[in-house]
CSV table of C-alpha atoms and ligand atoms in Angstrom, one decimal:
chain,number,residue,atom,x,y,z
A,220,UNK,CA,0.1,-22.8,54.8
A,221,UNK,CA,3.6,-24.5,57.3
A,222,UNK,CA,6.4,-22.1,57.3
A,223,UNK,CA,8.5,-26.0,55.1
A,224,UNK,CA,6.1,-25.7,52.4
A,225,UNK,CA,6.5,-21.4,51.8
A,226,UNK,CA,10.0,-21.8,51.1
A,227,UNK,CA,9.4,-25.3,49.2
A,228,UNK,CA,7.5,-23.0,47.5
A,229,UNK,CA,9.9,-19.9,47.4
A,230,UNK,CA,12.8,-22.7,46.9
A,231,UNK,CA,10.2,-24.0,42.7
A,232,UNK,CA,9.5,-20.2,42.1
A,233,UNK,CA,13.3,-18.7,42.1
A,234,UNK,CA,14.3,-21.4,39.4
A,235,UNK,CA,11.7,-20.4,37.4
A,236,UNK,CA,12.5,-18.1,34.7
A,237,UNK,CA,10.8,-15.6,35.0
A,238,UNK,CA,11.6,-15.0,39.1
A,239,UNK,CA,15.0,-16.2,38.9
A,240,UNK,CA,17.7,-14.3,40.4
A,241,UNK,CA,15.2,-12.1,41.9
A,242,UNK,CA,15.4,-10.8,45.6
A,243,UNK,CA,15.0,-13.9,47.9
A,244,UNK,CA,12.8,-12.1,50.7
A,245,UNK,CA,10.9,-10.1,47.1
A,246,UNK,CA,10.0,-13.9,46.6
A,247,UNK,CA,9.7,-15.2,50.3
A,248,UNK,CA,7.2,-12.6,50.6
A,249,UNK,CA,5.0,-13.1,47.3
A,250,UNK,CA,5.3,-16.9,48.2
A,251,UNK,CA,2.2,-16.2,51.6
A,252,UNK,CA,-0.7,-18.1,50.1
A,253,UNK,CA,0.7,-19.2,47.5
A,254,UNK,CA,-0.5,-22.6,46.1
A,255,UNK,CA,1.6,-25.1,44.3
A,256,UNK,CA,-1.0,-26.6,41.5
A,257,UNK,CA,-1.9,-29.9,40.2
A,258,UNK,CA,-4.4,-30.0,36.9
A,259,UNK,CA,-5.5,-33.2,34.5
A,260,UNK,CA,-5.6,-32.3,30.5
A,261,UNK,CA,-8.9,-30.8,30.2
A,262,UNK,CA,-9.3,-29.1,34.1
A,263,UNK,CA,-9.9,-25.0,34.5
A,264,UNK,CA,-6.2,-22.4,36.0
A,265,UNK,CA,-9.3,-20.0,35.3
A,266,UNK,CA,-12.2,-19.3,34.0
A,267,UNK,CA,-14.0,-15.8,31.4
A,268,UNK,CA,-15.8,-13.2,33.2
A,269,UNK,CA,-14.8,-14.7,36.8
A,270,UNK,CA,-12.8,-13.0,39.6
A,271,UNK,CA,-8.7,-13.2,39.1
A,272,UNK,CA,-6.9,-13.4,41.7
A,273,UNK,CA,-3.6,-15.3,41.0
A,274,UNK,CA,-1.1,-15.0,38.7
A,275,UNK,CA,0.7,-18.7,37.5
A,276,UNK,CA,4.4,-19.6,37.2
A,277,UNK,CA,4.1,-23.3,34.9
A,278,UNK,CA,6.3,-25.2,35.7
A,279,UNK,CA,5.6,-28.1,33.8
A,280,UNK,CA,2.2,-28.8,31.0
A,281,UNK,CA,0.8,-27.1,28.5
A,282,UNK,CA,-1.6,-24.3,28.8
A,283,UNK,CA,-5.0,-23.6,26.0
A,284,UNK,CA,-5.9,-19.3,26.2
A,285,UNK,CA,-9.1,-19.9,25.2
A,286,UNK,CA,-11.6,-16.7,24.0
A,287,UNK,CA,-15.2,-17.5,22.8
A,288,UNK,CA,-18.8,-16.6,23.0
A,289,UNK,CA,-22.2,-18.7,22.8
A,290,UNK,CA,-22.8,-18.8,19.0
A,291,UNK,CA,-19.3,-19.6,17.7
A,292,UNK,CA,-17.0,-23.1,18.8
A,293,UNK,CA,-14.3,-21.8,21.4
A,294,UNK,CA,-11.1,-20.8,19.8
A,295,UNK,CA,-7.3,-21.4,21.3
A,296,UNK,CA,-5.3,-18.4,20.8
A,297,UNK,CA,-2.7,-19.1,22.6
A,298,UNK,CA,-0.7,-22.6,24.6
A,299,UNK,CA,1.5,-21.1,27.2
A,300,UNK,CA,4.4,-23.6,28.9
A,301,UNK,CA,7.2,-24.1,30.8
A,302,UNK,CA,8.7,-21.6,32.3
A,303,UNK,CA,6.1,-19.0,30.8
A,304,UNK,CA,4.0,-16.9,33.4
A,305,UNK,CA,-0.1,-16.3,33.0
A,306,UNK,CA,-2.3,-14.2,34.6
A,307,UNK,CA,-1.9,-10.4,34.7
A,308,UNK,CA,-6.0,-9.4,35.2
A,309,UNK,CA,-4.8,-9.3,39.2
A,310,UNK,CA,-2.5,-6.6,38.2
A,311,UNK,CA,-5.0,-4.9,36.0
A,312,UNK,CA,-8.8,-4.3,37.6
A,313,UNK,CA,-11.7,-5.5,37.3
A,314,UNK,CA,-10.3,-8.5,38.4
A,315,UNK,CA,-12.3,-10.5,36.2
A,316,UNK,CA,-10.3,-13.5,33.9
A,317,UNK,CA,-10.6,-12.7,30.3
A,318,UNK,CA,-9.9,-15.8,28.9
A,319,UNK,CA,-10.5,-19.9,30.0
A,320,UNK,CA,-7.7,-21.0,30.6
A,321,UNK,CA,-7.3,-25.1,30.3
A,322,UNK,CA,-5.1,-27.7,30.6
A,323,UNK,CA,-3.9,-29.4,27.3
A,324,UNK,CA,-1.3,-31.1,29.3
A,325,UNK,CA,-1.3,-32.8,32.6
A,326,UNK,CA,-0.1,-29.2,33.6
A,327,UNK,CA,1.8,-27.7,37.5
A,328,UNK,CA,1.8,-24.6,38.2
A,329,UNK,CA,2.6,-22.5,41.8
A,330,UNK,CA,-0.4,-19.9,41.5
A,331,UNK,CA,0.4,-16.9,43.4
A,332,UNK,CA,-2.0,-14.6,45.3
A,333,UNK,CA,-2.4,-11.3,43.5
A,334,UNK,CA,-3.8,-9.5,46.7
A,335,UNK,CA,0.0,-10.4,48.0
A,336,UNK,CA,1.5,-9.7,44.7
A,337,UNK,CA,0.2,-6.6,43.9
A,338,UNK,CA,0.5,-5.2,48.1
A,339,UNK,CA,3.9,-6.5,48.0
A,340,UNK,CA,4.5,-4.2,45.1
A,341,UNK,CA,3.1,-1.4,46.8
A,342,UNK,CA,5.0,-1.4,49.4
A,343,UNK,CA,8.3,-2.7,48.3
A,344,UNK,CA,8.8,0.5,45.2
A,345,UNK,CA,11.7,-1.5,44.3
A,346,UNK,CA,10.6,-4.8,43.7
A,347,UNK,CA,7.6,-3.2,41.9
A,348,UNK,CA,9.7,-1.7,39.2
A,349,UNK,CA,11.9,-4.9,39.0
A,350,UNK,CA,8.5,-6.7,38.4
A,351,UNK,CA,7.3,-4.4,36.6
A,352,UNK,CA,10.2,-4.7,33.7
A,353,UNK,CA,9.6,-8.4,33.5
A,354,UNK,CA,6.5,-8.2,33.3
A,355,UNK,CA,6.1,-5.8,30.4
A,356,UNK,CA,8.4,-8.5,28.1
A,357,UNK,CA,6.1,-10.4,29.2
A,358,UNK,CA,2.8,-8.6,28.1
A,359,UNK,CA,4.8,-6.4,24.9
A,360,UNK,CA,6.0,-10.1,23.9
A,361,UNK,CA,2.9,-11.9,23.8
A,362,UNK,CA,0.7,-8.1,22.1
A,363,UNK,CA,3.4,-8.4,19.4
A,364,UNK,CA,2.1,-12.2,18.5
A,365,UNK,CA,-1.8,-11.1,18.7
A,366,UNK,CA,-0.1,-8.3,16.1
A,367,UNK,CA,1.2,-10.9,13.8
A,368,UNK,CA,-1.8,-13.3,13.9
A,369,UNK,CA,-3.3,-10.2,12.6
A,370,UNK,CA,-1.7,-9.8,9.6
A,371,UNK,CA,-2.7,-13.7,9.2
A,372,UNK,CA,0.7,-14.2,8.1
A,373,UNK,CA,-0.2,-18.0,6.5
A,374,UNK,CA,-2.3,-16.4,4.3
A,375,UNK,CA,-0.9,-15.1,0.0
B,115,UNK,CA,25.6,-10.8,-5.8
B,116,UNK,CA,23.5,-13.1,-4.5
B,117,UNK,CA,23.4,-16.7,-2.9
B,118,UNK,CA,26.5,-17.5,-1.9
B,119,UNK,CA,26.1,-21.5,-3.1
B,120,UNK,CA,27.6,-23.3,-6.0
B,121,UNK,CA,25.4,-21.6,-8.6
B,122,UNK,CA,25.5,-24.1,-12.5
B,123,UNK,CA,24.5,-22.5,-15.1
B,124,UNK,CA,20.7,-21.0,-16.2
B,125,UNK,CA,19.0,-23.7,-18.3
B,126,UNK,CA,16.4,-25.4,-19.2
B,127,UNK,CA,17.6,-28.5,-18.1
B,128,UNK,CA,14.6,-31.1,-19.9
B,129,UNK,CA,15.9,-32.5,-23.3
B,130,UNK,CA,14.2,-31.0,-26.4
B,131,UNK,CA,12.8,-27.5,-26.8
B,132,UNK,CA,13.0,-26.0,-23.1
B,133,UNK,CA,9.0,-25.7,-23.5
B,134,UNK,CA,8.2,-28.8,-24.1
B,135,UNK,CA,6.5,-30.7,-20.8
B,136,UNK,CA,7.0,-33.8,-20.6
B,137,UNK,CA,4.0,-36.6,-20.4
B,138,UNK,CA,3.4,-37.6,-16.4
B,139,UNK,CA,0.4,-39.6,-16.0
B,140,UNK,CA,-1.1,-38.5,-12.3
B,141,UNK,CA,-0.6,-42.4,-10.0
B,142,UNK,CA,-2.5,-41.2,-6.9
B,143,UNK,CA,-4.1,-37.8,-5.3
B,144,UNK,CA,-3.9,-37.1,-1.8
B,145,UNK,CA,-6.1,-34.6,-0.4
B,146,UNK,CA,-4.3,-32.5,2.3
B,147,UNK,CA,-6.3,-30.0,3.2
B,148,UNK,CA,-10.0,-29.0,1.7
B,149,UNK,CA,-7.8,-26.5,-1.3
B,150,UNK,CA,-4.3,-28.8,-1.3
B,151,UNK,CA,-3.6,-32.0,-2.6
B,152,UNK,CA,-0.7,-34.0,-3.0
B,153,UNK,CA,0.0,-36.0,-6.6
B,154,UNK,CA,2.7,-38.6,-7.4
B,155,UNK,CA,3.3,-38.8,-11.2
B,156,UNK,CA,5.2,-40.7,-12.6
B,157,UNK,CA,5.9,-40.5,-16.5
B,158,UNK,CA,3.8,-42.0,-18.8
B,159,UNK,CA,7.0,-42.9,-21.5
B,160,UNK,CA,10.7,-43.4,-21.6
B,161,UNK,CA,11.3,-39.6,-21.5
B,162,UNK,CA,11.1,-38.4,-18.0
B,163,UNK,CA,12.6,-34.9,-16.6
B,164,UNK,CA,16.0,-35.4,-14.9
B,165,UNK,CA,16.1,-35.6,-10.8
B,166,UNK,CA,15.5,-32.5,-8.8
B,167,UNK,CA,17.4,-31.3,-5.6
B,168,UNK,CA,15.2,-30.3,-2.2
B,169,UNK,CA,14.5,-26.9,-3.3
B,170,UNK,CA,13.9,-27.1,-7.4
B,171,UNK,CA,10.8,-26.7,-8.9
B,172,UNK,CA,9.1,-27.8,-12.2
B,173,UNK,CA,7.1,-26.1,-14.2
B,174,UNK,CA,3.3,-28.7,-14.0
B,175,UNK,CA,0.8,-27.9,-16.8
B,176,UNK,CA,-1.9,-29.1,-16.9
B,177,UNK,CA,-3.3,-29.5,-20.5
B,178,UNK,CA,-5.6,-27.3,-21.9
B,179,UNK,CA,-5.6,-24.8,-19.1
B,180,UNK,CA,-1.8,-23.6,-17.9
B,181,UNK,CA,1.2,-24.6,-17.1
B,182,UNK,CA,2.0,-23.0,-13.7
B,183,UNK,CA,6.3,-23.6,-11.2
B,184,UNK,CA,5.4,-26.3,-8.7
B,185,UNK,CA,8.2,-27.5,-5.5
B,186,UNK,CA,9.0,-30.8,-5.8
B,187,UNK,CA,8.0,-32.5,-1.9
B,188,UNK,CA,9.7,-36.8,-3.7
B,189,UNK,CA,11.3,-38.4,-5.9
B,190,UNK,CA,12.2,-41.4,-6.6
B,191,UNK,CA,14.2,-43.7,-8.6
B,192,UNK,CA,11.6,-45.0,-10.8
B,193,UNK,CA,11.5,-41.2,-11.9
B,194,UNK,CA,8.2,-40.5,-9.6
B,195,UNK,CA,7.6,-36.8,-8.5
B,196,UNK,CA,6.0,-35.8,-5.6
B,197,UNK,CA,3.9,-32.1,-6.0
B,198,UNK,CA,1.4,-30.1,-3.1
B,199,UNK,CA,-0.9,-28.0,-4.9
B,200,UNK,CA,-3.2,-25.4,-3.1
B,201,UNK,CA,-5.8,-24.1,-5.2
B,202,UNK,CA,-5.1,-20.7,-5.9
B,203,UNK,CA,-6.5,-19.4,-9.4
B,204,UNK,CA,-7.6,-22.0,-12.7
B,205,UNK,CA,-4.2,-23.8,-13.2
B,206,UNK,CA,-4.4,-25.1,-9.6
B,207,UNK,CA,-7.6,-25.7,-9.5
B,208,UNK,CA,-7.3,-28.0,-12.7
B,209,UNK,CA,-4.7,-29.3,-10.9
B,210,UNK,CA,-5.5,-29.9,-8.2
B,211,UNK,CA,-8.9,-31.6,-9.8
B,212,UNK,CA,-6.8,-34.9,-11.0
B,213,UNK,CA,-7.8,-38.0,-10.5
B,214,UNK,CA,-5.5,-41.5,-10.6
B,215,UNK,CA,-4.7,-41.9,-14.9
B,216,UNK,CA,-5.0,-37.9,-15.6
B,217,UNK,CA,-2.0,-37.3,-17.5
B,218,UNK,CA,0.2,-33.3,-17.4
B,219,UNK,CA,2.9,-32.2,-18.5
B,220,UNK,CA,6.2,-31.6,-16.3
B,221,UNK,CA,9.1,-29.2,-18.0
B,222,UNK,CA,11.8,-29.0,-16.0
B,223,UNK,CA,13.7,-29.6,-12.7
B,224,UNK,CA,14.7,-25.1,-12.6
B,225,UNK,CA,17.1,-22.9,-10.0
B,226,UNK,CA,18.9,-23.3,-7.3
B,227,UNK,CA,17.8,-25.6,-3.9
B,228,UNK,CA,18.4,-25.3,-0.7
B,229,UNK,CA,22.1,-25.6,0.1
B,230,UNK,CA,21.9,-28.5,2.8
B,231,UNK,CA,24.8,-29.6,2.2
B,232,UNK,CA,27.0,-26.3,3.0
B,233,UNK,CA,24.9,-27.3,6.1
B,234,UNK,CA,26.9,-30.3,7.4
B,235,UNK,CA,29.0,-30.4,10.6
B,236,UNK,CA,26.5,-27.4,11.9
B,237,UNK,CA,23.3,-27.5,13.7
B,238,UNK,CA,20.2,-26.9,11.1
B,239,UNK,CA,16.5,-25.4,11.8
B,240,UNK,CA,14.1,-26.1,9.0
B,241,UNK,CA,11.5,-23.6,9.0
B,242,UNK,CA,7.9,-24.2,7.1
B,243,UNK,CA,4.4,-22.6,7.6
B,244,UNK,CA,1.9,-23.7,5.5
B,245,UNK,CA,2.6,-25.4,2.3
B,246,UNK,CA,6.4,-24.0,2.8
B,247,UNK,CA,5.9,-27.3,3.7
B,248,UNK,CA,6.6,-28.8,0.5
B,249,UNK,CA,9.9,-27.6,-0.5
B,250,UNK,CA,11.1,-28.1,2.6
B,251,UNK,CA,9.8,-31.9,3.5
B,252,UNK,CA,12.9,-33.5,0.9
B,253,UNK,CA,15.5,-31.3,3.7
B,254,UNK,CA,14.2,-32.8,6.2
B,255,UNK,CA,15.2,-36.7,4.3
B,256,UNK,CA,17.8,-35.3,3.6
B,257,UNK,CA,19.4,-35.1,7.0
B,258,UNK,CA,17.7,-37.8,8.2
B,259,UNK,CA,19.6,-39.8,5.4
B,260,UNK,CA,23.0,-37.8,6.5
B,261,UNK,CA,21.6,-37.6,9.9
B,262,UNK,CA,25.4,-38.1,11.2
B,263,UNK,CA,26.9,-35.8,9.4
B,264,UNK,CA,25.0,-32.4,10.8
B,265,UNK,CA,24.5,-31.4,14.2
B,266,UNK,CA,20.7,-30.6,15.9
B,267,UNK,CA,17.8,-30.8,14.0
B,268,UNK,CA,15.0,-28.4,14.8
B,269,UNK,CA,12.6,-28.8,12.8
B,270,UNK,CA,9.7,-25.9,13.3
B,271,UNK,CA,6.5,-26.2,11.5
B,272,UNK,CA,3.4,-23.8,11.8
B,273,UNK,CA,-0.4,-23.6,9.5
B,274,UNK,CA,-3.5,-20.8,10.1
B,275,UNK,CA,-5.7,-23.4,12.1
B,276,UNK,CA,-4.5,-27.5,11.9
B,277,UNK,CA,-6.8,-28.0,9.4
B,278,UNK,CA,-4.1,-26.7,7.5
B,279,UNK,CA,-1.7,-28.9,8.1
B,280,UNK,CA,-0.1,-31.3,5.3
B,281,UNK,CA,1.3,-34.2,5.8
B,282,UNK,CA,0.4,-34.6,9.5
B,283,UNK,CA,0.8,-38.6,10.0
B,284,UNK,CA,4.2,-38.1,8.5
B,285,UNK,CA,4.7,-35.6,10.3
B,286,UNK,CA,3.6,-36.9,13.3
B,287,UNK,CA,6.3,-40.0,12.2
B,288,UNK,CA,9.5,-38.0,12.8
B,289,UNK,CA,8.3,-37.6,16.2
B,290,UNK,CA,9.4,-40.5,17.2
B,291,UNK,CA,12.8,-39.9,15.6
B,292,UNK,CA,14.6,-38.7,19.2
B,293,UNK,CA,17.9,-37.3,17.0
B,294,UNK,CA,15.6,-35.1,15.6
B,295,UNK,CA,12.4,-31.7,17.9
B,296,UNK,CA,9.5,-31.2,16.3
B,297,UNK,CA,7.4,-28.0,16.9
B,298,UNK,CA,4.5,-27.6,14.9
B,299,UNK,CA,2.0,-24.8,16.2
B,300,UNK,CA,-0.7,-23.0,14.8
B,301,UNK,CA,-2.4,-20.0,15.0
B,302,UNK,CA,-5.7,-20.2,15.8
B,303,UNK,CA,-7.4,-23.3,17.1
B,304,UNK,CA,-10.2,-25.2,17.9
B,305,UNK,CA,-11.0,-27.5,21.4
B,306,UNK,CA,-10.3,-30.6,19.8
B,307,UNK,CA,-6.8,-29.3,19.4
B,308,UNK,CA,-4.3,-30.5,21.7
B,309,UNK,CA,-0.5,-28.7,20.3
B,310,UNK,CA,1.0,-25.5,20.6
B,311,UNK,CA,-1.2,-22.7,19.8
B,312,UNK,CA,0.8,-19.6,18.7
B,313,UNK,CA,2.9,-17.7,15.3
B,314,UNK,CA,5.6,-19.7,14.0
B,315,UNK,CA,8.0,-17.1,15.0
B,316,UNK,CA,7.1,-17.9,19.2
B,317,UNK,CA,8.6,-21.3,17.9
B,318,UNK,CA,11.7,-19.6,17.8
B,319,UNK,CA,12.8,-19.2,21.1
B,320,UNK,CA,11.8,-22.5,22.0
B,321,UNK,CA,14.4,-24.0,19.5
B,322,UNK,CA,18.0,-25.5,21.3
B,323,UNK,CA,21.0,-25.0,18.4
B,324,UNK,CA,24.6,-22.9,18.5
B,325,UNK,CA,23.1,-19.9,16.6
B,326,UNK,CA,26.3,-18.6,14.9
B,327,UNK,CA,27.3,-22.7,13.8
B,328,UNK,CA,22.8,-23.0,12.9
B,329,UNK,CA,22.4,-22.5,8.8
B,330,UNK,CA,18.5,-22.4,9.0
B,331,UNK,CA,15.6,-23.5,6.0
B,332,UNK,CA,13.0,-21.3,6.0
B,333,UNK,CA,10.2,-21.5,3.2
B,334,UNK,CA,5.9,-19.9,3.5
B,335,UNK,CA,4.4,-16.7,3.1
B,336,UNK,CA,6.9,-14.6,2.7
B,337,UNK,CA,5.3,-11.8,5.7
B,338,UNK,CA,6.2,-14.7,7.2
B,339,UNK,CA,9.9,-15.8,6.2
B,340,UNK,CA,10.7,-12.1,7.0
B,341,UNK,CA,9.6,-12.6,10.6
B,342,UNK,CA,11.0,-15.9,11.3
B,343,UNK,CA,14.4,-15.1,9.4
B,344,UNK,CA,14.2,-11.2,11.3
B,345,UNK,CA,13.7,-14.0,14.5
B,346,UNK,CA,16.3,-16.1,13.7
B,347,UNK,CA,18.7,-13.9,13.5
B,348,UNK,CA,18.1,-11.5,16.7
B,349,UNK,CA,19.0,-15.1,18.0
B,350,UNK,CA,22.5,-15.1,16.8
B,351,UNK,CA,21.8,-17.4,13.6
B,352,UNK,CA,23.9,-15.5,10.6
B,353,UNK,CA,22.7,-14.3,8.1
B,354,UNK,CA,24.5,-16.0,5.4
B,355,UNK,CA,23.4,-18.6,6.8
B,356,UNK,CA,19.8,-18.0,7.0
B,357,UNK,CA,17.8,-19.5,3.3
B,358,UNK,CA,14.4,-18.6,2.5
B,359,UNK,CA,12.7,-19.2,-0.8
B,360,UNK,CA,11.0,-16.5,-3.3
B,361,UNK,CA,7.8,-16.6,-5.2
B,362,UNK,CA,7.1,-14.8,-7.9
B,363,UNK,CA,4.3,-15.8,-11.1
B,364,UNK,CA,6.7,-17.4,-13.4
B,365,UNK,CA,6.1,-17.5,-17.3
B,366,UNK,CA,9.8,-18.9,-19.0
B,367,UNK,CA,11.6,-20.3,-16.0
B,368,UNK,CA,14.2,-19.5,-17.8
B,369,UNK,CA,15.9,-16.6,-17.2
B,370,UNK,CA,14.1,-15.0,-20.6
B,371,UNK,CA,11.3,-13.2,-19.8
B,372,UNK,CA,11.3,-11.0,-16.4
B,373,UNK,CA,7.9,-12.0,-15.4
B,374,UNK,CA,9.5,-13.2,-11.7
B,375,UNK,CA,12.1,-10.4,-11.8
B,376,UNK,CA,12.5,-10.1,-7.1
B,377,UNK,CA,14.4,-6.2,-7.3
B,378,UNK,CA,17.8,-7.0,-9.9
B,379,UNK,CA,16.8,-11.1,-10.0
B,380,UNK,CA,14.7,-13.6,-11.4
B,381,UNK,CA,13.5,-15.7,-9.1
B,382,UNK,CA,13.8,-18.4,-11.3
B,383,UNK,CA,17.3,-18.2,-12.3
B,384,UNK,CA,18.8,-16.7,-9.4
B,385,UNK,CA,16.7,-18.8,-6.8
B,386,UNK,CA,14.0,-19.9,-6.0
B,387,UNK,CA,16.3,-20.8,-2.6
B,388,UNK,CA,17.9,-17.4,-2.0
B,389,UNK,CA,20.3,-16.1,1.2
B,390,UNK,CA,18.9,-13.7,3.8
B,391,UNK,CA,21.7,-11.3,4.0
B,392,UNK,CA,20.9,-10.5,-0.1
B,393,UNK,CA,17.2,-10.5,0.3
B,394,UNK,CA,17.1,-8.5,3.4
B,395,UNK,CA,17.3,-5.0,2.6
B,396,UNK,CA,14.2,-6.1,-0.9
B,397,UNK,CA,12.3,-7.4,1.9
B,398,UNK,CA,11.7,-4.1,3.9
B,399,UNK,CA,10.0,-2.1,1.0
B,400,UNK,CA,7.1,-3.0,-0.3
B,401,UNK,CA,5.4,-4.3,-3.4
B,402,UNK,CA,9.2,-5.3,-5.5
C,77,FAD,C1,9.3,-21.6,-7.3
C,77,FAD,C2,7.6,-21.8,-7.3
C,77,FAD,C3,7.6,-22.6,-6.0
C,77,FAD,C4,6.1,-22.7,-5.9
C,77,FAD,N1,5.7,-23.9,-5.7
C,77,FAD,C5,4.4,-24.7,-5.4
C,77,FAD,C6,3.4,-25.3,-4.8
C,77,FAD,O1,5.0,-26.3,-4.4
C,77,FAD,N2,2.8,-25.5,-4.6
C,77,FAD,C7,2.0,-25.2,-5.0
C,77,FAD,O2,1.0,-24.5,-4.1
C,77,FAD,N3,2.4,-23.5,-5.0
C,77,FAD,C8,3.7,-23.1,-5.6
C,77,FAD,N4,3.9,-21.7,-6.1
C,77,FAD,C9,3.0,-21.6,-6.2
C,77,FAD,C10,1.6,-21.5,-7.5
C,77,FAD,O3,2.0,-21.5,-8.7
C,77,FAD,C11,1.1,-20.2,-8.0
C,77,FAD,O4,0.1,-20.7,-6.8
C,77,FAD,C12,-0.2,-20.6,-9.1
C,77,FAD,O5,0.8,-19.8,-9.9
C,77,FAD,C13,-1.5,-19.3,-9.6
C,77,FAD,O6,-1.9,-20.5,-10.5
C,77,FAD,P1,-3.7,-20.1,-10.7
C,77,FAD,O7,-3.1,-20.0,-12.4
C,77,FAD,O8,-3.4,-21.8,-10.0
C,77,FAD,O9,-3.7,-18.4,-10.8
C,77,FAD,P2,-3.9,-17.5,-11.2
C,77,FAD,O10,-4.9,-17.7,-11.6
C,77,FAD,O11,-2.5,-17.0,-12.3
C,77,FAD,O12,-4.1,-16.8,-9.8
C,77,FAD,C14,-4.2,-16.7,-8.4
C,77,FAD,C15,-3.5,-16.2,-7.2
C,77,FAD,O13,-2.3,-16.3,-6.7
C,77,FAD,C16,-1.4,-15.5,-6.9
C,77,FAD,N5,-0.1,-16.2,-7.9
C,77,FAD,C17,-0.1,-16.3,-8.5
C,77,FAD,N6,1.1,-16.4,-9.0
C,77,FAD,C18,1.6,-16.9,-7.4
C,77,FAD,C19,3.3,-17.3,-7.2
C,77,FAD,N7,4.3,-17.6,-8.1
C,77,FAD,N8,3.1,-17.2,-6.5
C,77,FAD,C20,2.4,-16.5,-5.1
C,77,FAD,N9,1.1,-16.1,-5.7
C,77,FAD,C21,0.8,-16.1,-6.8
C,77,FAD,C22,-2.3,-14.3,-7.9
C,77,FAD,O14,-1.0,-12.7,-7.8
C,77,FAD,C23,-3.5,-14.2,-8.0
C,77,FAD,O15,-3.8,-14.1,-6.5
C,77,FAD,C24,5.1,-22.0,-6.5
C,77,FAD,C25,5.7,-20.8,-7.3
C,77,FAD,C26,7.4,-20.5,-7.2
C,77,FAD,C27,7.3,-19.7,-8.0
C,78,FES,S1,10.0,-16.7,-15.5
C,78,FES,FE1,11.0,-15.7,-17.4
C,78,FES,S2,12.4,-15.2,-16.4
C,78,FES,FE2,11.3,-16.1,-15.1
């Protein structure tokens, strides 16, 4: 990717709520090999079981996270929208997507390269720690929401 | 002291004997979901119940089966009433099987409704879970009728799946207003659903309101109201400006029999709408 494009992506990332306020050098470093991606309705950002090498920073649109199997219809368990991030399998071995991610509105996201992210976080522990301090609450919130889903709050 | 709102003395507003239901004729029936039906009923003769305020309930009598408390989802000057009923047992099953021309008995209205007037001058957030929408429907129209008296209005509606959403088309028409923000979400959905998926509490951070100047009206199953009220208070909405509507089994509906006791209160007489500030400690206790 050319320098100007990389810096445009870094700039867009700095405006994303998840990355806002991070060290500029960190945002620049993780923007290497990042790409600006647009998805039409029903286009997939990720397919369950395939190699997961990306973290998406969603800028616009809505993405459905779906799970399913051959013997039952797919179920959307969550939707992710602007300002949110999508994907943690790039961090956790064996780096395979655990769900399908399908655009349910025309969507725009910055796709960050998982190898670059892991390498940057490993070689710069201070950035790594700051990143985790932001990433963990996202995972904790999703876990909490899953618990609430299990409570079946609409049952009487 | 519960619920900081103007309180009328608890009494049966039905004329004559407090337990005598007034006959109403079923005018129309709409199947909302496989187990939930909306009934429009109108007075059989000259007698009708007094008009209700948003959040009040009536005792609906399925003749020969029994009587249950049901919220008033709407009404008009001709005395028509709208009730949305989910089949949960003997009486509600009979009510959901009524057809136009059938007769039901109604007494009421009872209880204290939503203190909509208290919200004037500030922002309002209305959060409904599943069948919590019918008791809030009239709140929404009250806000629409007096739209200039309120700041921002946010409506959040959650249900288990898309097929559990009631008044679906009517609610879509609210989206066309540019002075109201509507979020509809379900806990899980199939591929045919292009809306939000996630429990109703996940929508609270997205609501736009000025927390200290916001009044919240929350209705749904108890656990949903508890988690939503907690999420609202975490965002800075005052517990004393957060209102929830409780359900308990009822018999008399006029504060005599004690069937609907909830902690120190009777839901029929002191509620069903309560201030969250007063209820929060009780909601933390199991099996109250
Ligand atoms: C103020 C108030 C307003 C209500 N508004 C509506 C409404 O608008 N639409 C609607 O469909 N329902 C409403 N309900 C709930 C409705 O009254 C109950 O579903 C009904 O009483 C059940 O009676 P049943 O004979 O059909 O079932 P039953 O055979 O008596 O009970 C069936 C199941 O429902 C449970 N149940 C019974 N009564 C209640 C209750 N009050 N709250 C929670 N669970 C109960 C029972 O424990 C049992 O598990 C309201 C309840 C109250 C207190
Ligand atoms: S139902 Fe009798 S006291 Fe409430």
